[in-house]
């Protein structure tokens, strides 16, 4: 899904929410960020989290319902409250 920063409404960012299975999350990440080698596993150190490995160099633990995105050269993870729009959020869904 595409998001815009709440503060200035540009540029557009892409995030994927981890709300289903680890496998489905991995498929969604691979689709959203083509050209990257993305592997997903169940995080055995943090129950319920997904362990995401990108290009064999970046490892992230993503909590259930959090959003993960790669934008402007940085991986970012945010909880749902920061993606909902409004004064206390960081991003707003772009139609």
mmCIF file of C-alpha atoms in Angstrom:
data_model
loop_
_atom_site.group_PDB
_atom_site.id
_atom_site.type_symbol
_atom_site.label_atom_id
_atom_site.label_comp_id
_atom_site.label_asym_id
_atom_site.label_seq_id
_atom_site.Cartn_x
_atom_site.Cartn_y
_atom_site.Cartn_z
ATOM 1 C CA UNK A 1 0.000 0.000 0.000
ATOM 2 C CA UNK A 2 1.217 3.547 -0.653
ATOM 3 C CA UNK A 3 1.582 6.133 2.123
ATOM 4 C CA UNK A 4 2.523 9.801 2.315
ATOM 5 C CA UNK A 5 4.230 11.564 5.229
ATOM 6 C CA UNK A 6 1.541 13.190 7.354
ATOM 7 C CA UNK A 7 3.564 16.377 7.817
ATOM 8 C CA UNK A 8 4.132 17.333 4.167
ATOM 9 C CA UNK A 9 2.267 14.842 1.930
ATOM 10 C CA UNK A 10 5.289 14.042 -0.234
ATOM 11 C CA UNK A 11 7.096 11.941 -1.393
ATOM 12 C CA UNK A 12 5.185 8.637 -1.598
ATOM 13 C CA UNK A 13 6.391 5.691 0.506
ATOM 14 C CA UNK A 14 5.635 1.958 0.327
ATOM 15 C CA UNK A 15 4.936 -0.145 3.436
ATOM 16 C CA UNK A 16 3.704 -3.683 4.025
ATOM 17 C CA UNK A 17 1.828 -4.652 7.197
ATOM 18 C CA UNK A 18 2.647 -7.906 8.979
ATOM 19 C CA UNK A 19 -0.869 -8.970 9.873
ATOM 20 C CA UNK A 20 -1.132 -12.531 8.579
ATOM 21 C CA UNK A 21 1.309 -15.386 8.320
ATOM 22 C CA UNK A 22 5.072 -15.040 8.027
ATOM 23 C CA UNK A 23 4.858 -16.649 4.582
ATOM 24 C CA UNK A 24 2.230 -14.183 3.342
ATOM 25 C CA UNK A 25 4.277 -11.283 4.753
ATOM 26 C CA UNK A 26 7.340 -12.507 2.854
ATOM 27 C CA UNK A 27 5.367 -12.759 -0.381
ATOM 28 C CA UNK A 28 3.989 -9.238 0.087
ATOM 29 C CA UNK A 29 7.472 -7.833 0.775
ATOM 30 C CA UNK A 30 8.939 -9.545 -2.301
ATOM 31 C CA UNK A 31 6.128 -8.115 -4.425
ATOM 32 C CA UNK A 32 6.431 -4.607 -2.966
ATOM 33 C CA UNK A 33 10.240 -4.445 -3.254
ATOM 34 C CA UNK A 34 11.260 -6.281 -6.451
ATOM 35 C CA UNK A 35 14.953 -6.721 -7.085
ATOM 36 C CA UNK A 36 15.757 -7.435 -3.432
ATOM 37 C CA UNK A 37 16.357 -10.898 -2.043
ATOM 38 C CA UNK A 38 13.955 -11.097 0.914
ATOM 39 C CA UNK A 39 13.648 -14.068 3.245
ATOM 40 C CA UNK A 40 11.168 -14.313 6.117
ATOM 41 C CA UNK A 41 11.148 -16.682 9.079
ATOM 42 C CA UNK A 42 9.381 -17.030 12.401
ATOM 43 C CA UNK A 43 11.476 -15.126 14.955
ATOM 44 C CA UNK A 44 12.263 -17.670 17.671
ATOM 45 C CA UNK A 45 13.774 -15.010 19.952
ATOM 46 C CA UNK A 46 10.692 -12.733 19.899
ATOM 47 C CA UNK A 47 7.472 -14.753 19.985
ATOM 48 C CA UNK A 48 4.990 -13.762 17.283
ATOM 49 C CA UNK A 49 7.469 -11.642 15.309
ATOM 50 C CA UNK A 50 8.683 -12.215 11.766
ATOM 51 C CA UNK A 51 12.413 -12.253 11.110
ATOM 52 C CA UNK A 52 13.151 -10.522 7.794
ATOM 53 C CA UNK A 53 16.510 -10.897 6.039
ATOM 54 C CA UNK A 54 17.210 -8.655 3.055
ATOM 55 C CA UNK A 55 20.049 -9.276 0.576
ATOM 56 C CA UNK A 56 21.842 -11.375 3.233
ATOM 57 C CA UNK A 57 22.992 -8.160 4.957
ATOM 58 C CA UNK A 58 20.018 -6.625 6.795
ATOM 59 C CA UNK A 59 18.102 -8.461 9.526
ATOM 60 C CA UNK A 60 14.952 -7.080 11.175
ATOM 61 C CA UNK A 61 12.458 -8.451 13.670
ATOM 62 C CA UNK A 62 8.974 -7.187 12.801
ATOM 63 C CA UNK A 63 6.210 -7.247 15.403
ATOM 64 C CA UNK A 64 2.710 -8.417 14.503
ATOM 65 C CA UNK A 65 0.598 -5.647 12.925
ATOM 66 C CA UNK A 66 3.627 -3.383 12.402
ATOM 67 C CA UNK A 67 4.434 -1.923 8.998
ATOM 68 C CA UNK A 68 7.794 -2.391 7.276
ATOM 69 C CA UNK A 69 8.991 -0.307 4.342
ATOM 70 C CA UNK A 70 12.109 0.507 2.353
ATOM 71 C CA UNK A 71 12.052 4.136 1.330
ATOM 72 C CA UNK A 72 14.772 6.553 0.283
ATOM 73 C CA UNK A 73 17.448 3.967 1.084
ATOM 74 C CA UNK A 74 16.248 3.157 4.612
ATOM 75 C CA UNK A 75 14.246 0.310 6.142
ATOM 76 C CA UNK A 76 11.652 1.624 8.573
ATOM 77 C CA UNK A 77 9.213 -0.123 10.906
ATOM 78 C CA UNK A 78 6.206 1.593 12.463
ATOM 79 C CA UNK A 79 3.276 0.493 14.641
ATOM 80 C CA UNK A 80 -0.269 0.942 13.272
ATOM 81 C CA UNK A 81 -0.856 4.161 15.258
ATOM 82 C CA UNK A 82 1.943 5.883 13.325
ATOM 83 C CA UNK A 83 0.391 4.905 9.974
ATOM 84 C CA UNK A 84 -3.192 6.009 10.608
ATOM 85 C CA UNK A 85 -2.988 9.695 9.687
ATOM 86 C CA UNK A 86 -3.719 12.562 12.026
ATOM 87 C CA UNK A 87 -1.621 14.677 14.327
ATOM 88 C CA UNK A 88 0.182 11.874 16.203
ATOM 89 C CA UNK A 89 0.984 9.761 13.131
ATOM 90 C CA UNK A 90 3.960 9.742 10.801
ATOM 91 C CA UNK A 91 2.152 8.577 7.637
ATOM 92 C CA UNK A 92 -1.292 8.786 6.043
ATOM 93 C CA UNK A 93 -2.672 6.286 3.500
ATOM 94 C CA UNK A 94 -2.516 7.673 -0.008
ATOM 95 C CA UNK A 95 -5.590 6.855 -2.080
#
